[in-house]
Backbone as a ProteinNet text record, in pm:
[ID]
protein_1_A
[PRIMARY]
MQKPLFSTPDLSHVDLDIFELRYHSACMQCTYCFDSCCQYGCDVNLGEKDRILALKEELVPFLRIPESEWFLPEVYVDPEYPSGRFVRSAKRNGACVFRSEAGRGCALHRFALATGRDYHDVKPMVCWLFPVCWDQGVLRPSSDIRDDLMCRGRGPTIYESVRNEIRHVFGDALIDELDALAPASIRASILAVSQLASTSPAKSSKNAEPRR
[TERTIARY]
15274.3	15152.2	15151.7	15037.1	15024.6	14927.7	14952.2	14861.3	14820.5	14695.6	14652	14719.2	14735.4	14790.4	14687	14689.6	14586.8	14643.2	14774.4	14830.6	14873.1	14880.4	14921	14839.5	14794.9	14716.5	14798.6	14932.1	15018.1	15031.1	14997.9	15014.6	14886.8	14854.5	14736.1	14773.4	14891	14932	15084	15128.5	15270.8	15290.1	15393.6	15435.3	15515.3	15468.2	15531.3	15670.7	15711.9	15848.5	15953.3	15913.2	16012.2	16057.8	15977.8	16013.9	16087.9	16099.8	16159.2	16290.2	16293.8	16412.2	16526.6	16647.2	16765.7	16871.4	16957.2	17070.3	17179.1	17297.6	17413.1	17402.3	17335	17302.4	17420.8	17525	17644.1	17731.4	17684.2	17745.4	17892.8	17929.2	18067.3	18162.6	18107.8	18189.8	18194.4	18121.7	18118.9	18253.1	18299.8	18430.2	18420.6	18298.1	18286.1	18197.2	18111.1	18018.8	18070.1	18159.7	18216.3	18107	18007.9	17899.2	17817.9	17795	17721.9	17579.9	17520.7	17384.6	17380	17495.2	17500.2	17528.6	17527.2	17569.8	17466.5	17339.2	17234.1	17201.7	17251.2	17199.3	17073.9	17006.3	16890.7	16786.4	16664.3	16557.9	16581.6	16559.1	16576.1	16453.8	16369.1	16252.4	16297.6	16213.8	16259.7	16295	16227.5	16264.8	16405	16439.8	16574.8	16677.6	16643.3	16734.4	16765.6	16662.5	16683.5	16773.3	16753.6	16836.4	16982.1	17003.2	17140.2	17206.3	17133.7	17190.2	17217.4	17138.8	17161.5	17295.6	17352.8	17481.3	17597.7	17573	17673.2	17806	17802.9	17928.6	18021.8	17964.7	18044.6	18062.3	17959.2	17961.9	18054.2	18060.3	18142.8	18288.8	18351	18489.3	18500.3	18395.4	18398.7	18389.6	18296.5	18277.8	18377.7	18424	18510.2	18438.7	18307.9	18224.6	18131.7	18124.9	18036.6	17889.8	17811.5	17670	17590.8	17639.4	17570.2	17572.4	17657.4	17669.9	17605.4	17530.9	17476.6	17346.4	17263.7	17129.4	17098.6	17020	16970.6	16855.9	16832.3	16734.6	16587.9	16558.9	16418.8	16353.8	16229.2	16151	16032.8	16014.7	15909.3	15804.4	15681.1	15570.6	15541	15531.7	15492.5	15428.2	15297.2	15229	15268.8	15334.2	15374.4	15505.3	15578.2	15694.6	15649.4	15722.6	15680.8	15657.1	15737.4	15720.4	15632.3	15595.8	15513	15589.3	15717.5	15800.5	15942.9	16014.5	16151.9	16237.9	16368.7	16468.1	16556.3	16646.8	16745.1	16882.2	16960.4	17099.3	17172.7	17272.1	17351.4	17445.2	17502.7	17602.7	17738.8	17840.4	17977.5	18067.6	18148.6	18239	18164.8	18047.6	17973	17894.2	17874.4	17800	17733.9	17654.6	17591.2	17696.6	17665	17758.8	17796.4	17710.8	17737.7	17809.9	17844.3	17924.9	18063	18112.4	18240.9	18353.5	18434.1	18551.8	18675	18659.3	18771.2	18769	18667.2	18654.2	18521.1	18471.8	18346.3	18227.2	18110.4	17985.2	17949	17852	17791	17865.5	17903.5	17976	17886.9	17755.9	17665.6	17657.1	17655.9	17654.1	17784.1	17895.2	18024.5	18031	17976	17973.1	17892.9	17776	17693.4	17770.1	17837.5	17914.7	18029	18094.5	18210.8	18171.8	18048.5	18005.1	17905.6	17883.2	17795.1	17648.2	17609.5	17469.1	17405.5	17275.4	17200	17192.8	17236.7	17238.2	17098.9	16994.9	16858.2	16826.4	16896	16869.8	16953.3	17043.6	17133.3	17116.4	17114.7	17110.9	16967.8	16945	16809.5	16744.5	16615.7	16543.4	16546.3	16536.2	16532.6	16661	16770.1	16897.5	16905.5	16868.3	16880.5	16765.4	16657.1	16548	16568.3	16656.4	16684	16724.2	16674.8	16598.5	16446.9	16391.4	16246.4	16200.1	16084.1	16023.2	15872.3	15799.6	15654.2	15599	15496.7	15425.3	15282.7	15192.5	15049.5	15004.1	15063.1	15021.9	15076.5	15167.5	15220.4	15367.5	15397.2	15535.8	15592.9	15701.8	15748.4	15899.3	15958.4	16100.1	16123.4	16236.4	16276.3	16296.1	16268.1	16285.7	16431.1	16525.2	16666.8	16699.6	16636	16672.2	16622.4	16528.4	16481.5	16560.5	16603.4	16657.8	16809.5	16879.4	17023.1	17108.8	17053.7	17136.9	17234.9	17361.9	17465.2	17464.6	17427.5	17436.4	17303	17205.5	17075.7	17091.1	17006.9	17009.7	17105.3	17184.2	17280.9	17243.1	17273.2	17252.2	17112.1	17076.6	16945.8	16835.3	16711.4	16598.7	16595	16525.7	16509.4	16453	16348	16280.4	16373.4	16447.3	16540.6	16644.1	16686.6	16792.9	16747.7	16626.8	16583.4	16465.1	16441.5	16330	16336	16452.2	16463.1	16444.3	16482.3	16461	16312.2	16242.2	16097.1	16032.8	16081	16030.2	16050.4	16166.5	16197.8	16097.4	16051.1	15956.4	15813.3	15772.9	15631	15594.1	15691.2	15661.8	15644.2	15628.2	15623.1	15500.6	15387	15263.2	15277.4	15340.2	15359.4	15456.1	15561	15656.6	15587.2	15502.4	15428.4	15342.9	15280.7	15195.2	15278.6	15391.2	15477	15540.7	15581	15636.8	15536.5	15409.6	15306.3	15286.3	15314.5	15300.7	15423.9	15535.6	15661.4	15659.6	15730.4	15742.5	15805.4	15778.9	15829.1	15980.7	16048.8	16195.6	16248.9	16181.4	16224.3	16193.8	16076.8	16043.3	16144.7	16187.1	16286.9	16420.6	16458.3	16583.2	16578.4	16465.8	16449.2	16459.2	16395.6	16399.9	16542.6	16616	16754	16840.7	16823.6	16900.1	16863.5	16734.4	16688.7	16746.7	16749.6	16805.5	16954.5	17024	17167.3	17191.8	17109.4	17125.6	17101.1	17008.8	16975.2	17087.9	17179.1	17291.4	17421.1	17414.3	17532.4	17523.6	17636.6	17632.7	17551.1	17473	17388.1	17473.3	17425.7	17496.4	17394.8	17412.7	17317.7	17318.4	17198.2	17189.7	17258.1	17270.1	17333	17482.9	17536.8	17679.2	17705.5	17601.3	17616.5	17706.8	17779.2	17861.9	17769.9	17799.5	17711	17691	17563.7	17535.9	17576.2	17568.9	17602.7	17643.5
2125.7	2048.4	1928.4	1898	1787	1682.2	1557	1447.6	1379.2	1333	1265.9	1130	1090.5	960	883.4	750.4	670.5	552.9	530	406.5	416	537.3	552	662.2	641.1	745.1	867.4	855.9	967.6	1074.6	1039.6	1132.2	1140.4	1262.2	1281.3	1315.7	1378.8	1423.7	1413.7	1415.4	1425.6	1544.5	1620.6	1728.4	1665.2	1680.5	1614	1667.3	1772.9	1822	1721.5	1622.4	1521.7	1440.5	1441.6	1371	1460.2	1589.3	1684.6	1744.3	1782.6	1848.7	1749.1	1798.4	1713.5	1771.2	1683.4	1729	1622.4	1660.3	1569.5	1479.1	1365.1	1282	1202.1	1183.9	1111.7	1208.4	1244.6	1355.9	1333.5	1208.8	1185.1	1196	1203.8	1224.9	1371.8	1455.1	1597.8	1660.7	1751.2	1814.2	1964.4	2017	2162.3	2220	2141	2202.7	2198.2	2101.5	2089.6	2080.6	1993.7	1966.4	2091	2175.2	2299.2	2273.1	2158.1	2128.8	2094	2074.1	2042.8	2166	2283.7	2401.6	2450.2	2407	2463.7	2380.6	2258.1	2166.1	2100.7	2021.6	1946.9	1928.5	1895.2	1857.4	1713.8	1690.2	1556.6	1528.3	1434.1	1408.3	1344.9	1356.5	1319.4	1172.6	1087	945.7	925	996.8	987.9	1044	1153.4	1211.5	1110	1040.9	940.9	827.6	784.7	676.1	719.9	843.8	894.3	905.3	958.7	973.2	838.1	737.2	603.3	545.5	602.3	556.3	643.6	729.4	830.6	770.9	653.5	594.9	564	529.5	504.2	629.9	714.2	830.1	941.7	962.4	1073.2	1056.9	939.7	928	930.4	886.1	888.4	1031.4	1110.4	1248.4	1344.3	1306.8	1393.5	1524.6	1512.2	1624.9	1574.2	1638.8	1591.1	1596.7	1503.3	1494.7	1619.4	1694.7	1817.7	1923.7	1905.3	2002.7	1955.9	1846.1	1789.9	1855.5	1897.5	1944.6	2079.4	2160.7	2284.8	2253.2	2338.4	2303.9	2318.9	2402.1	2427.2	2302.3	2275.9	2163.4	2219.5	2171.1	2219.4	2109.9	2152.7	2058.7	2045.9	1922.4	1894.8	1756.4	1748.1	1618.3	1521.4	1568.5	1477.7	1405.5	1449.7	1374.5	1251.3	1139.8	1018	1039.3	1123.9	1149.8	1270.5	1344.6	1464	1587.6	1571.7	1685	1665.2	1775.7	1764.9	1875.7	1855.7	1957.1	1979.3	2075.4	2099.5	2054.5	1999.4	1972.4	2105.2	2105.5	2226.3	2248	2366.1	2396	2412.9	2375.1	2383.5	2415.7	2517.8	2559.4	2584.5	2645.9	2687	2578.5	2463.8	2353.7	2269.4	2173	2079.5	2014.5	1998.8	1939.2	1796.7	1731.9	1594.4	1583.2	1695.2	1685.7	1632.3	1541.7	1480	1582.1	1590.2	1676	1598.4	1466.5	1382.9	1363.1	1413.8	1396.7	1451.9	1402.9	1449.4	1380.9	1445.6	1380.2	1383.3	1298.8	1295.5	1199.1	1246.8	1161.9	1051.9	1077.3	972.4	859.3	894.7	793.6	712.8	781.5	712.8	621.9	669.1	588.4	460.5	473.4	355.9	254.4	300.9	210.9	145.3	224.1	173.7	70.1	75.6	-14.6	-119.5	-126.5	-229.2	-205.7	-81	-48	4.2	-8.5	51.1	201.5	282.2	426.9	483.6	414.8	461.6	464.8	382	374.1	473.3	544.1	635.9	779.7	796.2	928.7	982.2	1110.5	1166.6	1145.6	1116	1083.8	1198.3	1322.3	1433.6	1440.8	1384	1387.9	1278.6	1154.9	1050.2	1053.4	1125.7	1141.2	1264.4	1354.9	1476.4	1442.2	1517.6	1642.7	1626.4	1518	1501.5	1520.9	1580.4	1594.2	1582.9	1590.4	1598.8	1687	1763	1842.6	1863.5	1868.8	1881.1	1775.2	1657	1544.7	1542.8	1634.8	1643.4	1600.7	1498.6	1459.1	1553.7	1622.6	1728.9	1746.5	1821.1	1853.8	1949.2	1933.1	2029.8	2166.9	2271.1	2406.6	2434.5	2363.3	2386	2362.5	2263.2	2231.1	2338	2418.8	2529.6	2657.4	2672.3	2801.5	2811.2	2717.8	2740.6	2615	2502.4	2382.7	2400.7	2396.8	2430.5	2337.2	2209.4	2111.9	2088.2	2174	2154.2	2164.8	2089.3	2090.5	1990.9	1921.1	1824.8	1685	1583	1446.8	1394.5	1284.8	1222.7	1303.2	1263.3	1330.3	1296.8	1380.7	1355.2	1216.2	1182.7	1054.7	936.8	938.5	829.7	818.2	930.4	931.6	880	913	877.4	781.2	715.1	620.3	514.8	458.1	354.8	409.7	535.5	596.6	623.4	666.3	683	548.4	444.1	309.3	273	309.5	276.3	339.7	460.1	530.3	483	472.7	454.5	317.9	237.5	103.4	87.9	-38.1	-72.9	-17.4	-10.2	33.2	175.6	263.6	400.2	403	322.9	319.6	273.5	173.5	128.6	242.3	318.1	428.6	540.3	573.1	678.1	635	509.2	459.8	478.4	454	467.4	611.9	705.6	847.5	905	836.4	887.3	884.9	979.2	975.9	845.5	810.9	685	675.6	788	785.7	744.9	789.6	752.3	605.6	559.5	418	329.2	371.1	293.7	292.9	405.8	414.6	326	327.9	244.8	97	59.2	-80.1	-121.3	-32.2	-64.4	-83.5	3.4	-8.1	-136.6	-170.3	-292.3	-416.3	-417.5	-531.8	-544.8	-431.3	-434.4	-488.3	-442.6	-487.6	-637.6	-690.6	-832.8	-922.1	-865	-943.7	-915.4	-827.8	-791.5	-853	-874.5	-926.2	-835.8	-895.6	-818.6	-733.5	-610.5	-518.9	-453.8	-471.8	-417.6	-266.7	-207	-60.6	-0.2	-77.9	-21.2	-4.2	-68.1	-55	39.4	111.6	201.8	318.7	368	486.9	604.8	687.8	797.3	894.4	934.9	1035.7	1172.6	1195	1326.5	1316.9
18232.1	18212.7	18306.5	18361.9	18454.8	18399.9	18441.5	18410.3	18540.4	18550	18673.3	18689.8	18816.1	18851	18933.1	18922.5	18988.9	19067.9	19060.3	19115.2	19261.1	19316.8	19456.1	19522.5	19645.2	19713.1	19752.1	19747.1	19787.5	19680.4	19555.3	19443.4	19362.6	19320.9	19236	19092.4	19073.9	18940.6	18925.7	18800.8	18770.1	18677.1	18702.3	18613.5	18499.5	18377.4	18263.3	18232.4	18299.1	18278.7	18325.4	18408.8	18447.9	18327	18220.1	18097.7	17997.5	18029.6	17935.7	17986.8	18112.8	18167.2	18183.9	18159.7	18163.9	18257.6	18307.2	18388.9	18383.7	18426.1	18424.3	18547	18530.8	18646.4	18700.1	18620.5	18667	18746	18862.8	18937.6	18969	18998.6	19036.2	18917.5	18797.2	18678.4	18637.2	18708.2	18677.3	18714.7	18631.4	18656	18675.4	18689.5	18691.5	18801.8	18865.2	18961.3	19104.4	19135.3	19270.2	19377	19348.9	19444.2	19476.9	19378.5	19405.8	19453.7	19414.7	19460	19608.5	19671.3	19814.6	19900	19840.8	19915.9	20016.5	20001.3	20085.4	20208.5	20219.7	20319.2	20265.1	20346.7	20296.8	20406.6	20362.7	20455.7	20502	20630.7	20688.4	20774.5	20732.3	20816.5	20947.8	21049.4	21183.9	21195.5	21119.2	21120.1	21066.3	20961.1	20905	21002.5	21066.3	21164.8	21274.8	21323.2	21428.2	21379.3	21253.9	21200.7	21188.2	21144.2	21131	21267.9	21365.1	21500.1	21564.5	21528.4	21583.9	21538.5	21433	21380.2	21426.6	21523.7	21558.8	21604.8	21668.8	21715.2	21598	21485.2	21364.8	21280.9	21278	21189.9	21238.2	21368.8	21419.8	21375.9	21394.7	21345.5	21194.1	21124.5	20978.3	20926.6	20983.9	20939.9	21003.4	21124	21206	21240.7	21264.2	21305.2	21415.4	21531	21638.2	21598.4	21650	21610.9	21649.2	21746.7	21786.8	21677.4	21577	21468.6	21338.8	21342.2	21218.6	21172.7	21268.6	21234	21298.6	21227.5	21285.7	21381.7	21482	21586.9	21545.6	21447	21411.9	21353.1	21395.6	21343.7	21265.7	21142.9	21054.5	21035.4	21013.1	20992.5	20844.1	20796.6	20657.9	20655.9	20638.7	20646.3	20537.1	20430.5	20323.6	20353.2	20455.8	20498.2	20575.7	20567.9	20638.7	20787.8	20850.1	20993.3	21020.5	20915.7	20932.2	20975.2	21005.8	21048.7	20997	20983.7	20935.3	20993.6	20985.6	21022	20900.1	20911.5	20805.9	20854.5	20762.8	20797.8	20812.6	20897.7	20917.6	20799	20791.8	20689.1	20756.4	20682.6	20733.2	20614.8	20630.1	20521.9	20391.3	20401.4	20283.2	20213.3	20280.4	20216.8	20324.5	20280.8	20373.6	20462.2	20587.9	20682.7	20642.1	20563.4	20522.3	20387.7	20328.2	20206.9	20242.6	20161.8	20190.7	20181	20284.8	20280.2	20234.8	20220.7	20175.9	20025.4	19959.6	19815.5	19769.8	19657.3	19601.5	19666.7	19655.5	19690.4	19837.4	19870.5	20003.4	20094.2	20212.2	20306.6	20362.9	20377.2	20424.6	20322.1	20194.1	20089	20093.3	20107	20114.6	20237.5	20348.1	20470	20446.5	20380.4	20353	20268.4	20164.6	20079.4	20157.5	20241.1	20314.3	20418.9	20468.5	20575.9	20528	20396.9	20343.2	20367	20388.4	20410.6	20281.9	20272.9	20163.4	20189.1	20092.7	20114.4	20137.2	20089.1	20114.4	20263.5	20342.1	20485.6	20566	20498.4	20568.9	20519.3	20392.1	20329.1	20325.3	20349.8	20343.6	20206.5	20208.5	20085.3	19985.1	20030.9	19935.3	19853.6	19906.4	19835.3	19730.1	19767	19665.5	19564.2	19594.9	19498.6	19409.6	19448.7	19372.4	19229.4	19128.2	19136.8	19118.6	19172.2	19176.1	19319.3	19334.7	19466.3	19448	19556.6	19543.9	19655	19620.7	19719.9	19672.4	19768.4	19740.2	19640.1	19651.4	19569.5	19429	19394.8	19258.5	19256.9	19176	19151.8	19047.3	19081.1	18992	19002.8	18908.2	18921.2	19038.2	19102.8	19203.8	19139.8	19215.2	19161.7	19124.9	19187	19158.5	19011.3	18951.8	18813.8	18717.6	18759.2	18676.9	18705.2	18831.3	18873.5	18866.5	18931.6	18946.2	18941.4	18898	18887.8	18772.4	18804.1	18706.8	18586.6	18607	18498.3	18428.8	18450.6	18385.9	18234.1	18164.1	18018.8	17957.1	18040.4	17989	18038.3	17960.1	18004.5	17982	18049.7	18031.4	18099.7	18074	18138.7	18287.5	18362.6	18505.6	18529.7	18454.9	18479.5	18456.7	18348.5	18322.9	18434.7	18487.5	18587.8	18723.5	18764.2	18899.9	18900.4	18789.3	18780	18889.7	18913.5	19016.1	19156.8	19177.1	19309	19332	19226.9	19237.1	19269.2	19206.2	19234.5	19382	19434.6	19574.1	19670.3	19637.5	19724.5	19702.1	19575.3	19543.9	19487.4	19445.5	19400.6	19250.1	19208.8	19067.6	18996.1	19066.1	18999.3	18945.6	19023.3	18975.5	18857.5	18862.9	18752.4	18624.6	18633.9	18515.9	18459.8	18549.7	18505.8	18441.9	18502.7	18447.7	18315.9	18307.3	18180.5	18066.9	18096.1	17993.2	17951.2	18041.1	18010.7	17941.3	17954.2	17898.8	17746.3	17682.6	17537.2	17489.1	17365.1	17309.1	17315.1	17297.9	17299.6	17436.1	17541.8	17677	17704	17658.8	17677.3	17606.1	17487.6	17413.8	17487.5	17544.5	17619.9	17743.5	17814	17933.5	17896	17785.2	17740.8	17707.6	17641	17604.1	17728	17825.9	17950.3	18023	18024.8	18090.8	18025.3	17892	17819.9	17845.5	17853.3	17882.8	18022.5	18118.3	18256.3	18269	18188.9	18198	18147.7	18071.1	18018.8	18092.3	18195.2	18272.5	18410.9	18479.4	18616.3	18705.7	18794.4	18885.4	18977	19001.1	19090.6	19181.9	19310.9	19407.4	19405.2	19416.6	19416.5	19537.5	19645.1	19764.1	19744.8	19642.1	19612	19495.2	19454.8	19341.4	19377.1	19280.3	19300.8	19329	19428.7	19463	19348.4	19327.6	19226.4	19274.9	19406.3	19459	19604.3
[MASK]
++++++++++++++++++++++++++++++++++++++++++++++++++++++++++++++++++++++++++++++++++++++++++++++++++++++++++++++++++++++++++++++++++++++++++++++++++++++++++++++++++++++++++++++++++++++++++++++++++++++++++++++++++++

């Protein structure tokens, strides 16, 4: 079921399943999937690709993979991407080339933390927004969470898990609108988390432990 949205010109509707579907969002605490959601590679819009390549002098020794092996050559058109076009990350050893081989999670996220950068400026948006996406103006769950995400059905709802990431893309007005559409139980959970955060020492999101 979908509901109309009015706070941003980029979106016309939201799929209410973002308030119902659940997954184990604390990915780095997972002990059973072994980064299975990273096995396919990811979409990287051309602006993000340029930003990643601009860091190659630091990234190549960190990843120990030459930049020529980071991306597939095909370029796809999608007007909903910020640059209007995107490529796919390459795969290596059965997973995304950017999956950390030194441990769990995303190596780009680890690189951002290690160098004091905001991971939003390094890691592709589709990864830190996962498992939410949007197409044809509809904010919706990624198909992975319905089809083959190993940890689906466990943990908090999608919306609770990626609410701040949605805010990062679309701003406070959309969050206010989505909060109003959310069931009362989710609104209560959000309020409780907010009150807890207000009494705890501030922690920058760029220093957050990687979700994946």
